[in-house]
mmCIF file of C-alpha atoms in Angstrom:
data_model
loop_
_atom_site.group_PDB
_atom_site.id
_atom_site.type_symbol
_atom_site.label_atom_id
_atom_site.label_comp_id
_atom_site.label_asym_id
_atom_site.label_seq_id
_atom_site.Cartn_x
_atom_site.Cartn_y
_atom_site.Cartn_z
ATOM 1 C CA MET A 1 118.315 100.170 141.891
ATOM 2 C CA ALA A 2 118.451 99.062 138.261
ATOM 3 C CA THR A 3 115.732 100.366 135.996
ATOM 4 C CA LYS A 4 113.912 98.011 133.678
ATOM 5 C CA ASN A 5 113.839 98.902 129.984
ATOM 6 C CA LYS A 6 110.422 100.060 128.816
ATOM 7 C CA THR A 7 110.919 98.687 125.322
ATOM 8 C CA THR A 8 111.629 94.980 125.306
ATOM 9 C CA GLU A 9 110.892 92.219 122.829
ATOM 10 C CA THR A 10 107.426 90.716 123.278
ATOM 11 C CA GLU A 11 105.635 87.591 122.085
ATOM 12 C CA VAL A 12 102.842 89.560 120.341
ATOM 13 C CA ALA A 13 102.527 88.599 116.675
ATOM 14 C CA VAL A 14 103.256 91.492 114.303
ATOM 15 C CA ILE A 15 100.099 90.744 112.267
ATOM 16 C CA ASP A 16 97.973 90.848 115.439
ATOM 17 C CA PHE A 17 99.431 94.265 116.254
ATOM 18 C CA PHE A 18 98.524 95.606 112.803
ATOM 19 C CA ASN A 19 95.009 94.209 112.947
ATOM 20 C CA SER A 20 94.357 95.859 116.306
ATOM 21 C CA PHE A 21 96.347 99.104 116.000
ATOM 22 C CA VAL A 22 96.691 100.342 112.407
ATOM 23 C CA ASP A 23 93.392 101.485 110.893
ATOM 24 C CA ASN A 24 94.720 103.599 108.003
ATOM 25 C CA GLU A 25 95.017 101.526 104.810
ATOM 26 C CA GLN A 26 97.925 103.548 103.360
ATOM 27 C CA LYS A 27 99.816 103.288 106.649
ATOM 28 C CA LYS A 28 99.158 99.533 106.687
ATOM 29 C CA LYS A 29 100.408 99.196 103.084
ATOM 30 C CA ASP A 30 103.539 101.268 103.840
ATOM 31 C CA SER A 31 104.125 99.239 107.006
ATOM 32 C CA PHE A 32 103.996 95.889 105.219
ATOM 33 C CA GLU A 33 106.329 97.208 102.514
ATOM 34 C CA LEU A 34 108.725 98.488 105.186
ATOM 35 C CA ILE A 35 108.608 95.107 106.934
ATOM 36 C CA GLU A 36 109.609 93.333 103.726
ATOM 37 C CA LEU A 37 112.407 95.820 103.016
ATOM 38 C CA MET A 38 113.827 95.725 106.555
ATOM 39 C CA LYS A 39 113.601 91.940 106.620
ATOM 40 C CA LYS A 40 115.536 91.761 103.342
ATOM 41 C CA TRP A 41 118.143 94.348 104.429
ATOM 42 C CA SER A 42 118.692 92.901 107.904
ATOM 43 C CA GLY A 43 118.143 89.183 107.448
ATOM 44 C CA PHE A 44 116.011 89.182 110.631
ATOM 45 C CA GLU A 45 112.344 88.379 111.084
ATOM 46 C CA PRO A 46 110.145 91.185 112.476
ATOM 47 C CA LYS A 47 109.418 91.072 116.213
ATOM 48 C CA MET A 48 107.325 93.336 118.397
ATOM 49 C CA TRP A 49 109.239 95.512 120.861
ATOM 50 C CA GLY A 50 107.000 97.071 123.457
ATOM 51 C CA PRO A 51 103.406 97.618 122.393
ATOM 52 C CA THR A 52 103.987 99.447 119.065
ATOM 53 C CA ILE A 53 107.509 98.984 117.638
ATOM 54 C CA ILE A 54 108.389 96.420 114.968
ATOM 55 C CA GLY A 55 112.074 95.560 115.337
ATOM 56 C CA PHE A 56 114.614 93.585 113.344
ATOM 57 C CA GLY A 57 117.515 91.976 115.176
ATOM 58 C CA SER A 58 118.798 92.853 118.619
ATOM 59 C CA TYR A 59 122.002 93.756 120.378
ATOM 60 C CA HIS A 60 123.162 93.884 123.972
ATOM 61 C CA TYR A 61 124.525 97.115 125.427
ATOM 62 C CA LYS A 62 126.172 98.071 128.694
ATOM 63 C CA TYR A 63 126.889 101.629 129.800
ATOM 64 C CA ALA A 64 129.709 102.768 132.071
ATOM 65 C CA SER A 65 127.036 103.361 134.732
ATOM 66 C CA GLY A 66 126.369 99.617 134.757
ATOM 67 C CA HIS A 67 122.968 99.921 133.082
ATOM 68 C CA ALA A 68 122.632 97.145 130.516
ATOM 69 C CA GLY A 69 119.951 95.700 128.311
ATOM 70 C CA ASP A 70 118.902 94.583 124.877
ATOM 71 C CA SER A 71 117.539 96.740 122.096
ATOM 72 C CA LEU A 72 116.378 96.356 118.516
ATOM 73 C CA ILE A 73 118.922 97.055 115.778
ATOM 74 C CA ILE A 74 116.516 98.672 113.300
ATOM 75 C CA GLY A 75 112.774 99.082 113.356
ATOM 76 C CA PHE A 76 109.778 101.348 113.050
ATOM 77 C CA SER A 77 106.435 102.194 114.558
ATOM 78 C CA PRO A 78 103.363 103.231 112.545
ATOM 79 C CA ARG A 79 102.223 105.926 114.982
ATOM 80 C CA LYS A 80 98.915 107.724 114.449
ATOM 81 C CA ASN A 81 100.318 110.911 112.862
ATOM 82 C CA GLU A 82 103.579 109.643 111.389
ATOM 83 C CA PHE A 83 106.031 106.784 111.328
ATOM 84 C CA SER A 84 108.890 106.607 113.802
ATOM 85 C CA LEU A 85 111.945 105.003 112.234
ATOM 86 C CA TYR A 86 114.649 103.530 114.467
ATOM 87 C CA ALA A 87 117.790 103.384 112.341
ATOM 88 C CA VAL A 88 120.307 105.806 113.731
ATOM 89 C CA ALA A 89 123.980 104.930 113.386
ATOM 90 C CA PRO A 90 126.847 107.068 114.662
ATOM 91 C CA ASP A 91 128.711 106.925 111.356
ATOM 92 C CA LYS A 92 130.861 109.692 109.902
ATOM 93 C CA ASP A 93 128.716 109.784 106.739
ATOM 94 C CA TYR A 94 125.366 109.675 108.562
ATOM 95 C CA ASP A 95 124.567 113.376 108.056
ATOM 96 C CA GLU A 96 125.228 113.018 104.322
ATOM 97 C CA LEU A 97 122.900 110.028 104.158
ATOM 98 C CA LEU A 98 120.183 111.974 105.942
ATOM 99 C CA LYS A 99 120.469 114.778 103.347
ATOM 100 C CA GLN A 100 119.561 112.184 100.696
ATOM 101 C CA LEU A 101 116.711 110.575 102.661
ATOM 102 C CA GLY A 102 113.849 112.820 101.566
ATOM 103 C CA LYS A 103 111.047 114.419 103.560
ATOM 104 C CA TYR A 104 111.414 113.691 107.290
ATOM 105 C CA LYS A 105 111.964 115.241 110.727
ATOM 106 C CA MET A 106 114.734 114.165 113.050
ATOM 107 C CA GLY A 107 113.979 113.354 116.665
ATOM 108 C CA LYS A 108 116.420 112.635 119.460
ATOM 109 C CA ALA A 109 116.687 108.924 118.612
ATOM 110 C CA CYS A 110 114.478 108.409 115.581
ATOM 111 C CA ILE A 111 113.425 109.689 112.178
ATOM 112 C CA TYR A 112 109.803 110.775 111.659
ATOM 113 C CA PHE A 113 108.081 110.596 108.273
ATOM 114 C CA LYS A 114 104.469 110.674 107.044
ATOM 115 C CA LYS A 115 104.547 108.077 104.253
ATOM 116 C CA LEU A 116 107.081 105.757 102.691
ATOM 117 C CA SER A 117 106.867 107.542 99.332
ATOM 118 C CA ASP A 118 108.369 110.636 101.046
ATOM 119 C CA LEU A 119 111.664 108.756 101.438
ATOM 120 C CA ASN A 120 114.475 107.835 99.072
ATOM 121 C CA LEU A 121 114.515 104.045 99.541
ATOM 122 C CA GLY A 122 118.134 103.768 98.404
ATOM 123 C CA ALA A 123 119.235 106.180 101.136
ATOM 124 C CA LEU A 124 116.981 104.396 103.640
ATOM 125 C CA GLU A 125 118.557 101.049 102.745
ATOM 126 C CA THR A 126 122.055 102.470 103.262
ATOM 127 C CA ILE A 127 121.069 104.028 106.606
ATOM 128 C CA CYS A 128 119.601 100.712 107.760
ATOM 129 C CA LYS A 129 122.642 98.731 106.636
ATOM 130 C CA VAL A 130 125.064 101.181 108.309
ATOM 131 C CA THR A 131 123.022 100.877 111.518
ATOM 132 C CA ILE A 132 123.009 97.062 111.305
ATOM 133 C CA LYS A 133 126.765 96.988 110.702
ATOM 134 C CA HIS A 134 127.403 99.328 113.646
ATOM 135 C CA PHE A 135 125.314 97.378 116.157
ATOM 136 C CA SER A 136 126.381 93.955 114.906
ATOM 137 C CA LYS A 137 130.017 94.539 115.901
#
């Protein structure tokens, strides 16, 4: 039996999500700045994916197992304790880019950071663009 993806694009307005979910003013400010940057870097409008992820662009994937679906290309979520950044590209220079990124923790499929000022925005832009290029093929 095919499993349904938990994280799919929704019709919820990004601004409605922020008004109901994000109560920290600095996190809200960082989020709106990140939205503008990701919009500029990707050329895509922000869309909600699942209940808490703001995504930019989408791509279709299909595994050898037959499992297929759609996912966001880049995005982030302003979680309570830290941001989750979804911009992970399997590129040969990815580890070097991460060394330049700043103060963060790496998860299995995302980058965690506390505030936008902890990151090198030039490195973040390159990581996002490498991710976009990879998934846009």
